[in-house]
Short mmCIF file of C-alpha atoms and ligand atoms in Angstrom, two decimals:
data_model
loop_
_atom_site.label_atom_id
_atom_site.label_comp_id
_atom_site.label_asym_id
_atom_site.label_seq_id
_atom_site.Cartn_x
_atom_site.Cartn_y
_atom_site.Cartn_z
CA HIS A 1 149.56 75.07 98.43
CA ALA A 2 147.65 78.26 97.40
CA LYS A 3 146.63 78.04 94.07
CA SER A 4 144.62 74.87 95.41
CA ARG A 5 142.91 76.09 97.74
CA GLY A 6 142.47 79.27 95.75
CA GLY A 7 140.25 76.75 93.29
CA ASN A 8 138.83 75.62 96.22
CA THR A 9 136.97 78.88 97.51
CA PHE A 10 136.45 80.05 93.35
CA GLU A 11 134.32 76.17 93.68
CA PHE A 12 132.18 76.49 97.10
CA PHE A 13 131.12 80.60 96.12
CA SER A 14 130.63 79.61 92.40
CA GLN A 15 128.55 76.33 93.44
CA ALA A 16 126.96 78.75 96.08
CA ILE A 17 125.50 81.56 93.23
CA ASN A 18 124.65 77.84 91.48
CA ARG A 19 123.05 77.27 94.15
CA GLY A 20 121.40 80.67 93.99
CA VAL A 21 120.21 81.08 90.95
CA ARG A 22 119.37 77.16 90.05
CA GLU A 23 116.40 77.77 93.14
CA ARG A 24 115.26 81.71 91.22
CA LEU A 25 114.97 79.64 88.34
CA GLU A 26 112.66 77.13 90.31
CA ILE A 27 110.85 79.24 91.70
CA GLU A 28 109.86 81.16 88.56
CA ASN A 29 109.47 77.66 86.96
CA GLY A 30 107.36 76.71 89.69
CA LEU A 31 105.62 80.80 89.38
CA ARG A 32 104.14 79.33 85.93
CA ASP A 33 103.21 75.93 86.35
CA ALA A 34 101.67 77.59 89.30
CA LEU A 35 99.44 80.25 87.04
CA LYS A 36 98.63 78.03 83.96
CA HIS A 37 97.58 75.29 86.45
CA GLY A 38 97.18 76.39 89.79
CA GLY A 39 98.34 75.91 92.92
CA PHE A 40 98.33 79.53 95.01
CA LYS A 41 95.91 80.26 97.88
CA LEU A 42 94.79 82.24 99.65
CA HIS A 43 94.28 82.99 103.21
CA TYR A 44 92.39 86.25 105.43
CA GLN A 45 93.63 88.17 107.97
CA PRO A 46 90.72 91.08 110.08
CA GLN A 47 91.51 93.94 111.02
CA VAL A 48 89.46 95.02 113.35
CA ASP A 49 88.09 98.51 114.29
CA LEU A 50 88.80 100.43 117.20
CA ALA A 51 86.05 102.16 118.05
CA THR A 52 83.37 99.09 117.98
CA GLY A 53 85.71 96.33 118.00
CA SER A 54 84.20 94.77 114.70
CA ILE A 55 86.17 93.80 112.24
CA CYS A 56 86.49 95.73 108.79
CA SER A 57 88.69 94.46 106.19
CA VAL A 58 90.21 91.89 106.20
CA GLU A 59 93.78 91.45 104.53
CA VAL A 60 94.62 88.85 101.23
CA LEU A 61 97.30 87.42 101.96
CA LEU A 62 99.04 84.33 99.07
CA ARG A 63 100.01 81.11 99.25
CA TRP A 64 101.92 78.72 97.57
CA ARG A 65 104.34 76.26 98.42
CA HIS A 66 106.03 74.39 95.37
CA PRO A 67 106.16 71.59 94.49
CA VAL A 68 109.37 70.86 95.38
CA LEU A 69 111.06 73.74 98.10
CA GLY A 70 107.68 73.78 99.95
CA VAL A 71 106.16 76.91 101.39
CA ILE A 72 108.47 79.50 99.71
CA SER A 73 107.55 82.72 101.69
CA PRO A 74 105.69 86.12 99.87
CA ASN A 75 108.28 88.52 100.70
CA ARG A 76 110.84 85.49 98.44
CA PHE A 77 108.23 84.39 96.58
CA ILE A 78 106.61 88.71 95.06
CA PRO A 79 110.52 90.80 93.86
CA ILE A 80 110.79 87.28 91.44
CA ALA A 81 107.47 87.95 90.07
CA GLU A 82 107.72 91.36 90.21
CA GLU A 83 111.95 90.60 87.68
CA THR A 84 109.45 88.78 85.91
CA LYS A 85 106.07 90.64 84.82
CA LEU A 86 104.43 86.94 85.98
CA ILE A 87 102.54 89.55 88.84
CA LEU A 88 100.69 91.00 85.75
CA PRO A 89 98.34 87.68 85.59
CA LEU A 90 99.44 86.77 89.34
CA GLY A 91 98.36 89.96 90.85
CA LEU A 92 94.40 89.18 89.27
CA TRP A 93 94.47 86.47 89.52
CA VAL A 94 94.28 87.77 93.79
CA ILE A 95 91.85 90.50 92.33
CA ASP A 96 89.64 87.98 90.35
CA ARG A 97 89.91 84.90 93.32
CA ALA A 98 88.90 88.31 96.28
CA CYS A 99 86.59 89.87 94.46
CA HIS A 100 84.63 86.33 93.83
CA GLN A 101 85.29 85.57 98.30
CA LEU A 102 84.00 88.60 98.86
CA ARG A 103 81.34 87.68 96.53
CA SER A 104 80.53 84.27 98.48
CA TRP A 105 80.14 86.18 101.51
CA ARG A 106 78.05 89.10 101.24
CA ASN A 107 75.80 86.16 99.55
CA ASP A 108 76.16 84.13 102.73
CA GLY A 109 75.19 87.95 104.96
CA ILE A 110 78.25 89.37 106.07
CA THR A 111 77.40 92.57 104.32
CA ASP A 112 80.39 94.84 106.26
CA VAL A 113 83.08 93.92 105.06
CA ARG A 114 85.89 94.91 102.90
CA VAL A 115 89.03 93.20 101.71
CA ALA A 116 92.34 94.68 101.21
CA ILE A 117 94.41 93.14 98.74
CA ASN A 118 97.90 94.12 97.78
CA VAL A 119 99.60 95.39 95.10
CA SER A 120 103.02 96.13 93.52
CA VAL A 121 104.07 98.97 92.40
CA LYS A 122 104.71 96.97 89.12
CA GLN A 123 100.68 96.69 88.49
CA LEU A 124 100.57 99.94 89.08
CA GLN A 125 102.76 101.08 85.90
CA ASP A 126 101.20 98.47 84.27
CA GLU A 127 98.75 100.16 82.00
CA SER A 128 95.75 97.60 81.64
CA PHE A 129 95.45 97.68 84.77
CA PHE A 130 92.94 100.20 86.04
CA LYS A 131 89.99 98.07 83.25
CA ALA A 132 90.96 94.95 84.71
CA LEU A 133 90.75 95.08 87.86
CA SER A 134 87.33 97.33 86.83
CA SER A 135 85.79 94.11 85.15
CA ILE A 136 86.94 91.45 87.67
CA VAL A 137 85.24 94.11 90.42
CA LYS A 138 81.77 94.46 88.01
CA ARG A 139 81.50 90.87 86.38
CA HIS A 140 81.49 89.80 90.19
CA GLY A 141 78.78 92.61 91.41
CA LEU A 142 80.97 94.42 93.31
CA SER A 143 81.74 97.84 93.07
CA GLY A 144 85.33 100.32 93.59
CA PRO A 145 83.98 100.94 97.81
CA ASP A 146 84.12 97.31 98.45
CA ILE A 147 87.72 96.87 98.13
CA GLU A 148 90.76 98.50 99.19
CA LEU A 149 94.26 97.69 97.60
CA GLU A 150 97.77 98.54 100.00
CA ILE A 151 101.02 99.25 98.26
CA THR A 152 104.34 99.62 99.73
CA GLU A 153 105.94 103.05 101.31
CA SER A 154 109.48 102.07 99.38
CA ALA A 155 107.62 101.58 96.25
CA ILE A 156 105.03 104.59 95.85
CA MET A 157 107.64 107.13 96.91
CA GLU A 158 110.06 106.17 94.61
CA ASN A 159 107.68 105.89 91.71
CA LEU A 160 105.36 109.40 92.59
CA SER A 161 105.29 111.08 89.10
CA ARG A 162 104.49 107.67 87.87
CA VAL A 163 101.08 105.90 89.58
CA GLN A 164 99.68 109.30 90.25
CA ALA A 165 97.57 109.00 87.67
CA ILE A 166 96.65 106.03 87.94
CA LEU A 167 95.40 106.24 91.86
CA LYS A 168 93.84 109.87 91.52
CA ALA A 169 91.89 107.04 88.35
CA LEU A 170 91.49 104.61 92.10
CA GLN A 171 90.18 106.95 93.99
CA ASP A 172 87.32 108.30 91.48
CA TYR A 173 86.33 104.66 91.05
CA GLY A 174 85.53 104.75 95.50
CA ILE A 175 89.19 102.32 96.24
CA THR A 176 90.41 102.59 99.16
CA LEU A 177 94.76 103.16 98.93
CA SER A 178 96.50 102.11 101.96
CA ILE A 179 99.90 103.65 102.67
CA ASP A 180 101.78 99.43 103.92
CA ASP A 181 104.66 98.83 105.76
CA PHE A 182 104.13 103.14 107.13
CA GLY A 183 107.23 104.56 108.57
CA THR A 184 109.89 102.61 106.61
CA GLY A 185 109.91 104.40 103.87
CA TYR A 186 110.80 108.55 103.31
CA SER A 187 107.13 110.41 102.82
CA SER A 188 108.04 113.85 103.78
CA LEU A 189 104.76 115.51 104.09
CA GLY A 190 104.75 117.58 101.86
CA ARG A 191 104.44 114.60 99.43
CA LEU A 192 102.01 112.56 102.20
CA LYS A 193 99.63 115.12 101.51
CA LEU A 194 100.59 115.07 97.30
CA LEU A 195 98.71 111.00 97.55
CA PRO A 196 95.38 110.55 96.94
CA ILE A 197 95.61 107.73 99.48
CA GLN A 198 92.83 107.14 103.17
CA SER A 199 94.94 105.20 105.07
CA LEU A 200 99.04 104.46 106.48
CA LYS A 201 99.55 101.20 108.42
CA ILE A 202 103.01 101.29 110.31
CA ASP A 203 104.25 98.93 109.94
CA ARG A 204 104.77 96.34 112.61
CA SER A 205 108.75 96.50 113.36
CA PHE A 206 107.50 99.37 115.16
CA VAL A 207 104.35 97.90 116.54
CA GLN A 208 106.68 94.96 118.10
CA ASP A 209 108.22 96.87 121.08
CA ILE A 210 106.05 98.96 121.86
CA GLU A 211 105.79 98.63 125.32
CA THR A 212 109.52 98.54 125.77
CA ASP A 213 110.84 100.45 123.22
CA HIS A 214 110.49 104.14 123.79
CA GLY A 215 111.16 105.36 121.08
CA ASN A 216 109.00 103.68 118.57
CA ALA A 217 106.27 103.98 121.15
CA LYS A 218 106.68 107.81 120.49
CA ILE A 219 107.17 106.97 116.05
CA CYS A 220 104.07 105.31 116.16
CA ASP A 221 101.93 108.56 118.23
CA GLY A 222 103.62 110.76 116.08
CA ILE A 223 102.44 108.87 112.55
CA ILE A 224 98.65 108.91 114.30
CA ALA A 225 98.90 112.66 114.85
CA LEU A 226 99.97 113.21 111.61
CA GLY A 227 98.31 110.68 109.90
CA HIS A 228 95.94 112.49 111.67
CA SER A 229 95.78 115.80 110.77
CA LEU A 230 96.12 114.80 106.93
CA GLY A 231 92.78 112.92 107.63
CA LEU A 232 93.81 109.85 107.07
CA LYS A 233 92.97 106.33 108.73
CA ILE A 234 96.34 104.44 110.99
CA ILE A 235 96.24 100.79 111.28
CA ALA A 236 98.86 99.02 113.20
CA GLU A 237 99.81 95.77 111.28
CA GLY A 238 101.39 93.38 113.50
CA VAL A 239 99.72 94.04 116.72
CA GLU A 240 99.80 90.02 118.80
CA THR A 241 99.51 91.38 122.50
CA GLU A 242 96.84 92.54 124.41
CA ALA A 243 99.29 95.19 126.07
CA GLN A 244 100.28 97.10 122.55
CA LYS A 245 96.90 97.33 121.48
CA ASN A 246 95.97 98.92 124.73
CA LEU A 247 98.95 102.19 123.65
CA LEU A 248 97.69 102.33 119.74
CA GLN A 249 94.01 102.92 121.61
CA ASN A 250 95.29 105.77 124.24
CA SER A 251 97.67 107.21 121.21
CA GLY A 252 94.17 107.31 119.55
CA CYS A 253 95.40 104.35 116.36
CA ASP A 254 91.64 103.74 114.22
CA ALA A 255 92.37 99.69 114.03
CA ILE A 256 94.86 96.55 114.38
CA GLN A 257 95.99 93.61 112.74
CA GLY A 258 98.20 91.45 113.79
CA PHE A 259 98.29 87.85 116.04
CA LEU A 260 96.10 88.97 118.81
CA ILE A 261 93.31 89.27 116.35
CA ALA A 262 93.78 86.38 114.13
CA LYS A 263 96.24 85.78 111.86
CA PRO A 264 95.36 85.06 107.82
CA LEU A 265 93.41 82.07 107.79
CA PRO A 266 91.81 80.07 104.97
CA ALA A 267 88.03 82.14 104.12
CA ASP A 268 86.38 80.02 106.40
CA GLU A 269 87.69 80.45 110.07
CA VAL A 270 87.70 83.92 108.42
CA ALA A 271 84.02 84.22 107.43
CA GLU A 272 83.39 81.65 111.42
CA LEU A 273 85.21 84.72 113.11
CA ILE A 274 83.67 87.69 110.55
CA THR A 275 80.74 85.55 112.18
CA GLN A 276 81.80 85.86 116.04
CA LEU A 277 82.66 89.60 116.45
CA ASN A 278 80.59 91.12 114.41
CA GLY A 279 76.88 89.86 115.26
CA THR A 280 75.17 88.72 112.07
CA THR A 281 73.07 90.86 110.08
P1 C2E B 301 102.64 93.17 104.00
O1 C2E B 301 101.38 93.80 102.83
O2 C2E B 301 103.32 94.04 105.21
O3 C2E B 301 101.40 91.78 104.75
C1 C2E B 301 101.50 91.83 107.18
C2 C2E B 301 102.48 90.77 106.88
O4 C2E B 301 102.67 90.33 108.31
C3 C2E B 301 101.81 89.42 106.61
O5 C2E B 301 102.70 87.45 105.63
C4 C2E B 301 101.72 88.88 108.05
O6 C2E B 301 100.94 87.13 107.69
C5 C2E B 301 102.24 89.37 109.07
N1 C2E B 301 102.25 89.19 110.41
C6 C2E B 301 100.29 89.97 109.91
N2 C2E B 301 99.73 89.91 112.32
C7 C2E B 301 101.47 89.61 112.29
C8 C2E B 301 101.82 89.98 113.45
O7 C2E B 301 101.17 89.37 114.88
N3 C2E B 301 103.37 89.17 113.60
C9 C2E B 301 104.00 89.08 112.41
N4 C2E B 301 104.96 88.29 112.81
N5 C2E B 301 103.92 88.67 111.22
C10 C2E B 301 102.83 89.13 111.58
P2 C2E B 301 102.94 87.12 104.74
O8 C2E B 301 102.09 87.07 104.65
O9 C2E B 301 103.94 86.34 105.09
O10 C2E B 301 103.66 88.78 103.76
C11 C2E B 301 104.52 89.20 103.40
C12 C2E B 301 104.66 90.40 102.21
O11 C2E B 301 104.11 89.44 100.89
C13 C2E B 301 103.17 90.75 102.82
O12 C2E B 301 103.87 92.30 103.48
C14 C2E B 301 102.86 92.16 100.87
O13 C2E B 301 103.37 92.39 101.23
C15 C2E B 301 103.80 90.84 100.37
N6 C2E B 301 103.23 89.51 99.98
C16 C2E B 301 101.14 88.96 100.10
N7 C2E B 301 100.64 89.31 99.83
C17 C2E B 301 100.57 89.92 98.36
C18 C2E B 301 99.05 89.56 97.62
O14 C2E B 301 99.20 88.94 96.55
N8 C2E B 301 100.29 90.38 96.36
C19 C2E B 301 101.59 91.22 96.06
N9 C2E B 301 101.26 92.29 95.45
N10 C2E B 301 102.14 90.93 97.49
C20 C2E B 301 101.29 90.43 98.37
MG1 MG B 302 99.65 94.61 103.46
MG1 MG B 303 103.01 95.59 106.07
MG1 MG B 304 105.25 93.98 104.55
#
């Protein structure tokens, strides 16, 4: 009996592992196919400047529907794209399409927003990244200051020495750099001060229960004070309620992003919202 039960247990786990491996492979192959034949699209989520109430930037968020597995979250497929290096061509595709979109908004008279693009540390470590990025930006008739890049705190802090030079080059080019998911990593004041960055994005986990969790409210206050003392702009992500917005505004937060303003939206819908909130120019 013991033996057959052992066999079943082994079979159970080995099937589960096989399923996991198979799904991962399916995602990898799906990514390759979508890069070749299309299948990705971009959504845009507004970031609102609390001093003016207008949309200052839109964050570019990748969307993908796998032909068999259906819609897959970037939290699931980006790590696979990173492991397989597919993030390099995929990342450039995102930059190209985002710049194309911004160009087209500019042509339509939307002149006062920028695009905030998420980049993986794998992209920053690629030697050809800066040249590829700047030539895309130029090709669309844009320049460095039109673009913001978001890099997660953990990725940047684990690779500080390896990304220092590229971050400096990006800054010299006029690109603004934000640290994403701030508060979840291990930044010391000393290391933060070394980075050529312009803003911090407070992680959603601190914002979501700011009304009820006194500790999280204090963390948000602390990040805002710390950031301001370093001359950084603070943006809160995942703002879902008017009460969260008010608390953040009273603490001196500079900008907010979240479902309270809008979900990530297709380009035409976000353009309508920009015209509504910013007025026509
Ligand atoms: P992120 O950069 O921190 O993006 C914010 C995530 O929070 C997005 O999830 C967004 O849809 C979600 N979000 C925004 N407001 C709210 C809110 O009020 N409430 C809640 N519950 N969620 C909100 P999404 O689109 O699933 O993206 C997940 C992550 O995938 C992103 O986190 C980013 O790290 C990564 N990602 C997305 N697109 C790209 C890309 O083009 N390149 C790279 N390298 N990473 C990307
Ligand atoms: Mg982001
Ligand atoms: Mg984030
Ligand atoms: Mg995130």
